[in-house]
Amino acid sequence: MWRRAIVAAVLALIVGIWHRSDPELPERAVRYLSASLRSLQGGTGTAAVEQTIATAWEALITSPAKQWSRVAVGVNACVDVVVSGVGLLQALAVDPGAGQDHEVLRSKEDLKETFIHYMEKGAAAERFYSDKETFQRIARAAVEYPGAQLYVGGNAALIGQKLATHPHLTVLLCGPMGPKLHELLDEQIVVPPESLQETDEFHLILEYKAGERWGSSVAPHASRFIFSHDQANGEMNALEVFVASLEDFQPDLVVLSGLHMMEGQGRRLWEQRLREAVVAMSDIPNEVPIHLELASMTDKDYMNSIMQEQVLPIVNSIGLNEQELLFLSQAGSGPHSQLAAWDGVPDVGRVSDILLWVLTQHGRADADSEADLTRVHFHTLAYHILATVDGFWANQVAAVSAGARVAGSQACGTQAIDASRVVLKAPLEFYTSHAEPREKVTLSPAEPVAVWRRENVSFHLTPVLVCRHPLRTVGLGDAISAEGLLYSEMLEQ
């Protein structure tokens, strides 16, 4: 124990001397040393820091003054087939090799290369498989693979399923609804008869564990790679049925997802369907807020169309992860768009810069803007940020805390946070911007939500207690957004 104390003291001295002698010391080096110091100081096995954060969240997570009562969710829904990624590829007689990203998968070779590309990053991604017959053969192999598990899938269905666990909510779910999916859904969910179909849409989810190897490739984090040949969701066929069902259902919140599914359909189709989607969405009454859940995309023209065809400006809220946020900036030539990818834990200052740009360029942070976008819920492995334009949302501290809490508990398969099974990976010190002027923020585990303002945008950050050995990673982003929305309150204008 005394040796640990000596090493911790030396590390603390190094951090102090380096930072004092060179304030511009790269933040990554300081974060690395600080993380090492925390692990030494808190490495007694008591999980004291994690327990302090989890306990503090319980006090912070309170219901908003005005809660949602009827939520309509659409329009992508499917059956997820979850298998070991490496195991399935080996069963398909595919050999390991070099990774390379492909925007659309046209062969098993494309599948292997793209899977390896993201496995080596430990990053989630989703792609369209263009060959229907080959995909069906792979899907059959996945369903029959030992240990394969079938779950409710699709962002809309997962969000609806999560919301339905709260008894005070009535949830409508609209999407391509096959018999297996209907069987898997919570019986409390309302399904429009027009969305029922004879066959299910299958999505294959290739999971891998932290440290898992295949050939020379090693996964730094546990994550998953998703692919499908899904025409119904790919063309958003249920959108018009979804919007038509709102008149009878009378929701006080609409959650929309599935735009990313159209990317693999080709420019001609997605241009037409995107215009039709905007027309359909414009029929939703203005007093009903719309949350748009984004997902993995690779086509910058398509992303630009989502921004320029008035999709972002006509929704009130969006949810997205670190890859989707950076791609949004790259497509729109926003802040830090020159970055090819994040290096490890995304820098809080850079994330804050992009979030401010999104709400300024495509939202109502500009007082003269007619856009409706006033809320962005950002989530990455180590921390979450809820950015809101002042005067439009309330209960943000509870909302961002609830999203982080469910990330830790659901990944571990527990009802509540088990401090012995999670670990803090977020930086406890960070800057609010990558450029000057900027503010340095220190996060206290006893007060685990940091708050700062830039212009008329408020930022709420909380760390995530990352599950050491996650049981299932699919649907975490959807659960995070669902919980964040559940505890959010939109103020009357």
Coordinates of C-alpha atoms in Angstrom, one line a residue, residues 138 194 210 212 440:
I138 CA -25.7 -15.1 -44.3
E194 CA -51.5 -0.9 -41.4
A210 CA -12.7 -5.8 -25.6
E212 CA -10.9 -10.0 -28.8
K440 CA -11.3 24.9 -17.5

